[in-house]
Amino acid sequence: MDALAINIDRLEQRLADLAAIGAIEGTEGCARLALTDEDKQGRDLVITQMRDLGLTVTIDGIGNVIATMSGQTDGPPVMTGSHIDTVRTGGRYDGNLGVLAGLEVIEVVKSSGLVPKRPIAVGFFTDEEGARFAPDMLGSLVYVGGMPLEEALEIRAIDGATVGEELVRIGYRGSAPLPGPSPHAFVELHIEQGPVLEAEGVTIGAVTGVQGISWTEVTVTGQSNHAGTTPMHLRKDPGFVAAACAQFVRELVLKIGPPQVGTVGRVEFRPNLVNVVPASASFTVDLRNTDEAVLAEAEQQFRAFLEAAASGEGCTAETRELARFEPVEFDPDVVSLVETMAKELGHSVMRLPSGAGHDAQMMARLCPTAMVFTQSRDGISHNPLEYTSPADLEAGANVLLHTILALANS
Ligand code: HGY
Ligand code: MN
Ligand code: MN
């Protein structure tokens, strides 16, 4: 194993500099929802770093940014990357680590004077989180041709703006062609965002794939009424239906058992006042499983419950699919390569599927793809308390470095 190693101080400094944009007061976390001013500032910072490294930077029609270091040949690059948009209560490592470690990998290779056989690229994809504009992994989905650009530009945010409008507003409606060019291979470094590696006392995850994801927005409509004068038997209370659905989702996923998970993450009553039986209630249901058939069955059971609960309360219910991605298996050879590199670097390593969605699950449609996981303290993520130790960051970035080099020189 040649002596190349990443510079952890430089990587930590870049993570801190990026986290300072949209910093959440009093925490280590940051808020940079996709295509907001904070996202723009984060993009501007990372692109400056890419250009300072002399990389060729392209921006495509959905705002994906890719920076490439040339190799001895001109063929498709070995690519790494992730996302720099965050949820509203984000940590500083989710997505950001994969992008900045990719930049660090290129800086180490460039300053070593090594010229890899293949070009090496690092990118960040637009709106990976899907928290403002659904679905999640939107930029990488468009990159791989999973959604036409025109359709993506029309998507409306939870705050009303469209993707197209916001891209133009922040100056990131680029001209590079979509779908994007297929890399030779894609490897993403990401924090696990769950408790497994820490519980097992293992440093590196060689990620085998990503579980299936189902996001549904439900709107239940009833009859707004006076909270004091309306007898219970005359009510058409969508708030009650929403609460019953949240209870059902928990009971359903417990009945199915692991790895099935279910979350009601966003709830909005209208008019949302203490003395008014709501006119309507909208909420989201996030269901995930590594098994597609079980996930589809869970969706079916939820829909049946919703229909019965709504009609039983004299309400109507509408559903809108926000995201639906089947489980993805990563390339076995690249997964094995991650495992081998981790061992050669002296790190404990285990195979595991990803509970979270990632851009890598989209890139797997184009080229051999895998991911490298590092530990998340207490398994916490999508929370400013998110933390990964410098030693784990360094281990993950070095495994990424040597995996990328092995692929670039194969
Ligand atoms: O929702 C997810 O799994 C990812 O964080 N977008
Ligand atoms: Mn992420
Ligand atoms: Mn995330």
Short mmCIF file of C-alpha atoms and ligand atoms in Angstrom, two decimals:
data_model
loop_
_atom_site.label_atom_id
_atom_site.label_comp_id
_atom_site.label_asym_id
_atom_site.label_seq_id
_atom_site.Cartn_x
_atom_site.Cartn_y
_atom_site.Cartn_z
CA MET A 1 0.00 0.00 0.00
CA ASP A 2 1.81 3.19 -1.11
CA ALA A 3 2.26 5.77 1.62
CA LEU A 4 -0.29 8.28 0.28
CA ALA A 5 -2.54 9.54 3.05
CA ILE A 6 -5.07 12.32 3.45
CA ASN A 7 -4.44 15.41 5.56
CA ILE A 8 -7.05 15.20 8.32
CA ASP A 9 -6.43 18.75 9.59
CA ARG A 10 -7.11 20.17 6.12
CA LEU A 11 -10.24 18.01 5.76
CA GLU A 12 -11.55 19.02 9.20
CA GLN A 13 -10.88 22.68 8.43
CA ARG A 14 -12.85 22.44 5.18
CA LEU A 15 -15.71 20.70 7.00
CA ALA A 16 -15.71 23.51 9.55
CA ASP A 17 -15.58 26.25 6.88
CA LEU A 18 -18.54 24.72 5.04
CA ALA A 19 -20.47 24.14 8.28
CA ALA A 20 -20.06 27.85 9.08
CA ILE A 21 -22.43 28.55 6.17
CA GLY A 22 -25.95 28.20 7.52
CA ALA A 23 -24.51 27.43 10.98
CA ILE A 24 -27.21 26.60 13.54
CA GLU A 25 -26.51 28.86 16.52
CA GLY A 26 -25.04 27.08 19.53
CA THR A 27 -24.53 23.78 17.70
CA GLU A 28 -22.02 22.13 15.36
CA GLY A 29 -24.76 21.72 12.78
CA CYS A 30 -25.89 23.68 9.76
CA ALA A 31 -28.98 24.37 7.69
CA ARG A 32 -28.58 24.65 3.93
CA LEU A 33 -31.84 23.49 2.36
CA ALA A 34 -31.48 22.86 -1.37
CA LEU A 35 -31.26 25.94 -3.62
CA THR A 36 -31.55 28.42 -0.75
CA ASP A 37 -29.11 31.32 -0.37
CA GLU A 38 -27.14 29.22 2.12
CA ASP A 39 -26.91 26.38 -0.42
CA LYS A 40 -25.65 28.90 -2.98
CA GLN A 41 -22.97 30.13 -0.58
CA GLY A 42 -21.90 26.55 0.13
CA ARG A 43 -21.75 25.81 -3.58
CA ASP A 44 -19.68 28.94 -4.25
CA LEU A 45 -17.20 27.97 -1.51
CA VAL A 46 -16.68 24.41 -2.75
CA ILE A 47 -16.40 25.46 -6.40
CA THR A 48 -13.71 27.98 -5.41
CA GLN A 49 -11.79 25.15 -3.73
CA MET A 50 -12.23 23.00 -6.85
CA ARG A 51 -10.96 25.77 -9.10
CA ASP A 52 -8.05 26.54 -6.73
CA LEU A 53 -6.97 22.94 -7.32
CA GLY A 54 -6.94 23.61 -11.06
CA LEU A 55 -9.82 21.21 -11.72
CA THR A 56 -12.16 21.49 -14.69
CA VAL A 57 -15.59 22.34 -13.26
CA THR A 58 -18.90 21.64 -15.04
CA ILE A 59 -22.41 22.62 -13.93
CA ASP A 60 -25.40 20.90 -15.54
CA GLY A 61 -29.04 21.87 -16.04
CA ILE A 62 -30.14 20.73 -12.56
CA GLY A 63 -27.16 22.35 -10.86
CA ASN A 64 -25.01 19.25 -10.33
CA VAL A 65 -21.34 20.30 -10.09
CA ILE A 66 -18.48 18.02 -11.17
CA ALA A 67 -14.76 18.82 -10.93
CA THR A 68 -12.28 16.67 -12.84
CA MET A 69 -8.54 16.06 -12.53
CA SER A 70 -7.08 14.78 -15.81
CA GLY A 71 -5.35 11.41 -15.98
CA GLN A 72 -2.91 9.83 -18.42
CA THR A 73 -5.90 8.83 -20.58
CA ASP A 74 -9.01 10.77 -21.52
CA GLY A 75 -11.55 8.05 -20.77
CA PRO A 76 -14.42 8.20 -18.24
CA PRO A 77 -13.23 9.28 -14.78
CA VAL A 78 -13.36 7.38 -11.55
CA MET A 79 -15.82 9.56 -9.69
CA THR A 80 -16.58 10.27 -6.06
CA GLY A 81 -18.82 12.82 -4.38
CA SER A 82 -22.09 13.28 -2.52
CA HIS A 83 -24.17 16.36 -1.60
CA ILE A 84 -23.77 19.62 0.30
CA ASP A 85 -27.43 20.48 0.79
CA THR A 86 -28.71 19.62 4.28
CA VAL A 87 -31.99 19.12 6.11
CA ARG A 88 -33.16 22.07 8.22
CA THR A 89 -31.58 20.55 11.35
CA GLY A 90 -28.51 19.13 9.66
CA GLY A 91 -25.16 18.01 10.94
CA ARG A 92 -21.84 18.97 9.35
CA TYR A 93 -20.92 15.54 7.99
CA ASP A 94 -24.02 14.27 6.12
CA GLY A 95 -23.06 14.60 2.45
CA ASN A 96 -20.42 17.26 3.12
CA LEU A 97 -17.89 14.61 4.16
CA GLY A 98 -18.20 12.77 0.84
CA VAL A 99 -17.65 15.92 -1.20
CA LEU A 100 -14.81 17.39 0.85
CA ALA A 101 -13.05 14.04 1.29
CA GLY A 102 -13.26 13.65 -2.49
CA LEU A 103 -11.61 17.04 -2.86
CA GLU A 104 -8.98 15.97 -0.32
CA VAL A 105 -8.31 12.77 -2.29
CA ILE A 106 -7.65 14.80 -5.44
CA GLU A 107 -5.44 17.30 -3.59
CA VAL A 108 -3.32 14.48 -2.13
CA VAL A 109 -2.94 12.79 -5.52
CA LYS A 110 -2.12 16.07 -7.27
CA SER A 111 0.46 17.15 -4.70
CA SER A 112 2.10 13.72 -4.82
CA GLY A 113 2.83 14.26 -8.51
CA LEU A 114 1.11 10.97 -9.31
CA VAL A 115 -0.89 11.06 -12.57
CA PRO A 116 -3.53 8.31 -12.41
CA LYS A 117 -4.23 6.31 -15.55
CA ARG A 118 -7.86 7.51 -15.53
CA PRO A 119 -9.16 10.99 -14.68
CA ILE A 120 -10.55 11.39 -11.15
CA ALA A 121 -13.68 13.49 -10.55
CA VAL A 122 -15.48 14.76 -7.47
CA GLY A 123 -19.01 16.12 -7.59
CA PHE A 124 -21.94 17.33 -5.56
CA PHE A 125 -25.50 16.61 -6.63
CA THR A 126 -28.42 18.97 -6.24
CA ASP A 127 -31.12 18.41 -3.61
CA GLU A 128 -30.02 15.02 -2.29
CA GLU A 129 -32.08 15.53 0.86
CA GLY A 130 -35.43 16.04 -0.83
CA ALA A 131 -36.55 17.93 2.30
CA ARG A 132 -37.45 21.10 0.41
CA PHE A 133 -38.07 19.63 -3.07
CA ALA A 134 -39.14 15.97 -3.21
CA PRO A 135 -37.99 13.41 -4.20
CA ASP A 136 -34.66 13.02 -2.51
CA MET A 137 -31.59 12.37 -4.67
CA LEU A 138 -33.23 14.64 -7.27
CA GLY A 139 -29.99 15.89 -8.87
CA SER A 140 -28.42 12.46 -9.24
CA LEU A 141 -31.76 11.00 -10.42
CA VAL A 142 -31.80 13.53 -13.28
CA TYR A 143 -28.07 12.97 -13.87
CA VAL A 144 -28.65 9.24 -14.56
CA GLY A 145 -31.71 9.91 -16.72
CA GLY A 146 -34.20 8.73 -14.09
CA MET A 147 -36.29 11.89 -14.48
CA PRO A 148 -36.41 14.30 -17.44
CA LEU A 149 -34.89 17.70 -16.61
CA GLU A 150 -38.09 19.52 -17.66
CA GLU A 151 -40.12 17.51 -15.12
CA ALA A 152 -37.58 18.20 -12.36
CA LEU A 153 -37.54 21.94 -13.04
CA GLU A 154 -41.31 22.05 -12.43
CA ILE A 155 -41.15 20.47 -8.96
CA ARG A 156 -42.60 22.81 -6.36
CA ALA A 157 -41.00 23.20 -2.91
CA ILE A 158 -42.86 22.95 0.38
CA ASP A 159 -42.50 26.76 0.40
CA GLY A 160 -43.94 27.19 -3.12
CA ALA A 161 -40.92 27.97 -5.30
CA THR A 162 -40.03 25.69 -8.23
CA VAL A 163 -36.67 24.01 -8.80
CA GLY A 164 -36.23 25.90 -12.08
CA GLU A 165 -36.93 29.30 -10.53
CA GLU A 166 -34.56 28.69 -7.62
CA LEU A 167 -31.75 27.38 -9.85
CA VAL A 168 -31.92 30.56 -11.92
CA ARG A 169 -32.21 32.74 -8.81
CA ILE A 170 -29.01 31.33 -7.28
CA GLY A 171 -27.20 31.19 -10.62
CA TYR A 172 -26.83 27.42 -10.88
CA ARG A 173 -28.95 26.58 -13.93
CA GLY A 174 -25.89 25.20 -15.77
CA SER A 175 -25.41 24.12 -19.37
CA ALA A 176 -23.56 20.78 -19.09
CA PRO A 177 -25.64 18.06 -20.79
CA LEU A 178 -28.15 15.80 -19.03
CA PRO A 179 -28.24 12.84 -18.57
CA GLY A 180 -24.61 13.14 -17.49
CA PRO A 181 -21.67 11.09 -18.81
CA SER A 182 -21.16 7.66 -17.24
CA PRO A 183 -18.08 7.47 -15.01
CA HIS A 184 -15.80 4.43 -15.05
CA ALA A 185 -16.89 3.78 -11.44
CA PHE A 186 -18.42 5.74 -8.54
CA VAL A 187 -17.50 5.47 -4.84
CA GLU A 188 -19.16 7.66 -2.18
CA LEU A 189 -17.88 8.20 1.36
CA HIS A 190 -20.69 8.93 3.83
CA ILE A 191 -21.35 8.75 7.56
CA GLU A 192 -23.53 5.75 8.42
CA GLN A 193 -26.17 7.92 10.11
CA GLY A 194 -27.16 4.86 12.13
CA PRO A 195 -25.95 2.86 15.15
CA VAL A 196 -24.56 -0.33 13.56
CA LEU A 197 -20.81 0.35 13.11
CA GLU A 198 -20.51 1.91 16.56
CA ALA A 199 -22.46 -0.94 18.20
CA GLU A 200 -20.27 -3.51 16.45
CA GLY A 201 -17.07 -1.57 17.26
CA VAL A 202 -16.18 -1.53 13.56
CA THR A 203 -14.48 1.45 11.90
CA ILE A 204 -15.42 1.08 8.22
CA GLY A 205 -18.62 0.00 6.48
CA ALA A 206 -18.36 -1.63 3.05
CA VAL A 207 -21.89 -0.74 1.98
CA THR A 208 -23.68 -3.49 0.03
CA GLY A 209 -26.62 -1.43 -1.15
CA VAL A 210 -29.47 0.94 -0.23
CA GLN A 211 -32.92 -0.02 1.04
CA GLY A 212 -36.09 0.83 -0.87
CA ILE A 213 -37.71 4.21 -0.09
CA SER A 214 -41.40 5.19 -0.27
CA TRP A 215 -42.50 8.77 0.52
CA THR A 216 -46.22 9.66 0.38
CA GLU A 217 -47.89 12.98 1.16
CA VAL A 218 -51.43 12.47 2.50
CA THR A 219 -54.10 15.20 2.65
CA VAL A 220 -57.22 14.41 4.67
CA THR A 221 -60.16 16.81 4.29
CA GLY A 222 -62.97 17.02 6.85
CA GLN A 223 -65.13 19.83 8.15
CA SER A 224 -63.77 22.75 10.11
CA ASN A 225 -65.97 23.38 13.12
CA HIS A 226 -66.17 24.87 16.58
CA ALA A 227 -64.15 22.86 19.11
CA GLY A 228 -66.66 23.62 21.86
CA THR A 229 -70.07 23.40 20.30
CA THR A 230 -69.68 20.46 17.91
CA PRO A 231 -70.79 17.16 19.49
CA MET A 232 -68.31 14.32 18.87
CA HIS A 233 -70.73 12.26 16.75
CA LEU A 234 -71.12 15.16 14.32
CA ARG A 235 -67.45 15.77 13.76
CA LYS A 236 -65.46 15.16 10.56
CA ASP A 237 -62.04 15.63 12.11
CA PRO A 238 -59.06 15.11 9.74
CA GLY A 239 -56.69 15.73 12.65
CA PHE A 240 -58.01 12.60 14.31
CA VAL A 241 -57.52 10.63 11.07
CA ALA A 242 -53.92 11.90 10.79
CA ALA A 243 -53.18 10.87 14.37
CA ALA A 244 -54.73 7.44 13.78
CA CYS A 245 -52.55 7.01 10.69
CA ALA A 246 -49.39 7.89 12.60
CA GLN A 247 -50.33 5.29 15.22
CA PHE A 248 -51.05 2.73 12.47
CA VAL A 249 -47.68 3.31 10.76
CA ARG A 250 -45.87 2.53 14.02
CA GLU A 251 -47.99 -0.60 14.66
CA LEU A 252 -47.56 -1.75 11.06
CA VAL A 253 -43.77 -1.51 11.00
CA LEU A 254 -43.47 -3.20 14.40
CA LYS A 255 -45.69 -6.04 13.13
CA ILE A 256 -43.53 -6.42 9.99
CA GLY A 257 -40.33 -6.19 12.04
CA PRO A 258 -36.79 -5.08 11.11
CA PRO A 259 -35.46 -3.78 8.78
CA GLN A 260 -38.90 -2.20 8.05
CA VAL A 261 -39.05 1.39 9.31
CA GLY A 262 -41.78 4.02 9.09
CA THR A 263 -41.88 7.71 9.92
CA VAL A 264 -44.54 10.41 9.95
CA GLY A 265 -42.14 13.35 9.73
CA ARG A 266 -44.17 16.33 8.55
CA VAL A 267 -47.69 17.18 9.82
CA GLU A 268 -49.70 20.31 9.01
CA PHE A 269 -53.21 21.06 10.29
CA ARG A 270 -55.23 23.84 8.77
CA PRO A 271 -56.14 26.31 10.21
CA ASN A 272 -54.00 24.88 13.09
CA LEU A 273 -55.83 26.74 15.90
CA VAL A 274 -56.57 25.60 19.42
CA ASN A 275 -60.37 25.99 19.22
CA VAL A 276 -61.02 24.87 15.64
CA VAL A 277 -61.68 21.30 14.50
CA PRO A 278 -59.26 21.23 11.53
CA ALA A 279 -60.55 21.64 8.01
CA SER A 280 -57.70 19.53 6.70
CA ALA A 281 -54.60 17.69 7.81
CA SER A 282 -51.65 16.85 5.59
CA PHE A 283 -48.79 14.60 6.62
CA THR A 284 -45.99 12.52 5.11
CA VAL A 285 -45.33 8.79 5.46
CA ASP A 286 -41.76 7.53 4.90
CA LEU A 287 -41.60 3.71 4.64
CA ARG A 288 -38.36 1.81 3.93
CA ASN A 289 -37.24 -1.79 3.62
CA THR A 290 -34.42 -3.71 1.94
CA ASP A 291 -37.09 -6.09 0.55
CA GLU A 292 -39.17 -4.61 -2.26
CA ALA A 293 -42.09 -7.04 -1.87
CA VAL A 294 -42.42 -6.33 1.86
CA LEU A 295 -42.18 -2.58 1.23
CA ALA A 296 -44.96 -2.77 -1.39
CA GLU A 297 -47.12 -4.78 1.03
CA ALA A 298 -46.56 -2.15 3.76
CA GLU A 299 -47.63 0.59 1.36
CA GLN A 300 -50.75 -1.39 0.47
CA GLN A 301 -51.70 -1.97 4.12
CA PHE A 302 -51.24 1.71 4.91
CA ARG A 303 -53.43 2.78 1.99
CA ALA A 304 -56.20 0.40 3.10
CA PHE A 305 -56.05 1.74 6.65
CA LEU A 306 -56.12 5.35 5.46
CA GLU A 307 -59.22 4.75 3.35
CA ALA A 308 -61.10 3.08 6.20
CA ALA A 309 -60.03 5.68 8.78
CA ALA A 310 -60.96 8.61 6.55
CA SER A 311 -64.38 7.30 5.54
CA GLY A 312 -65.10 6.20 9.13
CA GLU A 313 -64.66 9.85 10.15
CA GLY A 314 -66.67 11.22 7.22
CA CYS A 315 -63.50 12.62 5.65
CA THR A 316 -61.86 12.22 2.25
CA ALA A 317 -58.18 11.46 1.69
CA GLU A 318 -55.83 12.14 -1.22
CA THR A 319 -52.30 10.79 -1.55
CA ARG A 320 -49.38 12.10 -3.61
CA GLU A 321 -46.23 10.03 -4.17
CA LEU A 322 -43.18 12.14 -3.27
CA ALA A 323 -40.50 9.50 -3.80
CA ARG A 324 -40.39 5.80 -4.66
CA PHE A 325 -37.07 4.01 -5.20
CA GLU A 326 -36.59 0.25 -5.14
CA PRO A 327 -33.74 -1.29 -3.15
CA VAL A 328 -30.34 -1.09 -4.87
CA GLU A 329 -27.46 -3.60 -4.70
CA PHE A 330 -23.96 -2.15 -5.19
CA ASP A 331 -21.32 -3.71 -7.45
CA PRO A 332 -19.84 -6.75 -5.64
CA ASP A 333 -16.33 -6.13 -7.00
CA VAL A 334 -16.28 -2.52 -5.82
CA VAL A 335 -17.73 -3.53 -2.44
CA SER A 336 -14.94 -6.11 -2.13
CA LEU A 337 -12.38 -3.49 -3.11
CA VAL A 338 -13.58 -1.18 -0.31
CA GLU A 339 -13.33 -4.10 2.11
CA THR A 340 -9.81 -5.00 0.92
CA MET A 341 -8.57 -1.40 1.13
CA ALA A 342 -9.95 -1.03 4.65
CA LYS A 343 -8.16 -4.22 5.75
CA GLU A 344 -4.89 -3.22 4.05
CA LEU A 345 -5.06 0.08 5.93
CA GLY A 346 -5.48 -1.88 9.14
CA HIS A 347 -9.11 -0.97 9.83
CA SER A 348 -11.90 -3.25 11.01
CA VAL A 349 -14.59 -3.43 8.32
CA MET A 350 -18.02 -5.00 7.91
CA ARG A 351 -20.63 -5.19 5.18
CA LEU A 352 -24.00 -3.57 5.72
CA PRO A 353 -26.87 -2.04 3.72
CA SER A 354 -27.61 1.67 3.93
CA GLY A 355 -30.73 2.77 5.78
CA ALA A 356 -30.47 6.24 4.25
CA GLY A 357 -30.80 7.17 0.61
CA HIS A 358 -27.69 8.33 -1.23
CA ASP A 359 -26.64 9.65 -4.62
CA ALA A 360 -24.66 6.43 -5.06
CA GLN A 361 -27.95 4.53 -5.41
CA MET A 362 -28.62 6.55 -8.56
CA MET A 363 -25.05 6.34 -9.93
CA ALA A 364 -25.32 2.54 -9.60
CA ARG A 365 -27.63 2.75 -12.66
CA LEU A 366 -24.69 4.04 -14.72
CA CYS A 367 -21.51 2.32 -13.53
CA PRO A 368 -20.00 -0.02 -10.92
CA THR A 369 -20.73 1.74 -7.63
CA ALA A 370 -20.23 1.27 -3.89
CA MET A 371 -19.98 3.32 -0.68
CA VAL A 372 -17.68 3.65 2.30
CA PHE A 373 -19.28 4.29 5.71
CA THR A 374 -17.74 5.74 8.85
CA GLN A 375 -19.28 5.66 12.31
CA SER A 376 -21.91 8.11 13.58
CA ARG A 377 -21.69 8.73 17.33
CA ASP A 378 -24.81 7.32 19.03
CA GLY A 379 -26.14 6.69 15.51
CA ILE A 380 -27.43 10.26 15.43
CA SER A 381 -27.95 12.15 12.15
CA HIS A 382 -30.34 14.72 10.63
CA ASN A 383 -29.65 16.43 13.94
CA PRO A 384 -27.01 19.09 14.77
CA LEU A 385 -25.60 16.63 17.32
CA GLU A 386 -24.32 14.51 14.40
CA TYR A 387 -20.65 13.67 15.08
CA THR A 388 -17.87 11.55 13.62
CA SER A 389 -14.42 11.52 15.27
CA PRO A 390 -11.32 12.81 13.46
CA ALA A 391 -9.86 9.29 13.56
CA ASP A 392 -12.95 7.88 11.85
CA LEU A 393 -13.04 10.72 9.30
CA GLU A 394 -9.39 10.06 8.51
CA ALA A 395 -9.93 6.30 8.24
CA GLY A 396 -12.87 6.75 5.89
CA ALA A 397 -11.11 9.30 3.70
CA ASN A 398 -8.00 7.11 3.42
CA VAL A 399 -10.10 4.10 2.43
CA LEU A 400 -11.75 6.33 -0.18
CA LEU A 401 -8.33 7.56 -1.39
CA HIS A 402 -6.95 4.07 -1.97
CA THR A 403 -10.16 2.69 -3.41
CA ILE A 404 -10.29 5.55 -5.91
CA LEU A 405 -6.60 5.10 -6.78
CA ALA A 406 -7.02 1.35 -7.28
CA LEU A 407 -9.93 1.98 -9.66
CA ALA A 408 -8.16 4.84 -11.43
CA ASN A 409 -5.06 2.74 -12.10
CA SER A 410 -6.75 -0.59 -12.82
O1 HGY B 1 -33.85 10.55 3.24
C1 HGY B 1 -32.74 10.07 3.07
O2 HGY B 1 -32.52 8.90 3.26
C2 HGY B 1 -31.60 10.95 2.62
O3 HGY B 1 -31.09 11.62 3.74
N1 HGY B 1 -32.02 11.87 1.61
MN MN B 2 -26.60 12.24 2.91
MN MN B 3 -29.38 13.30 4.79
#
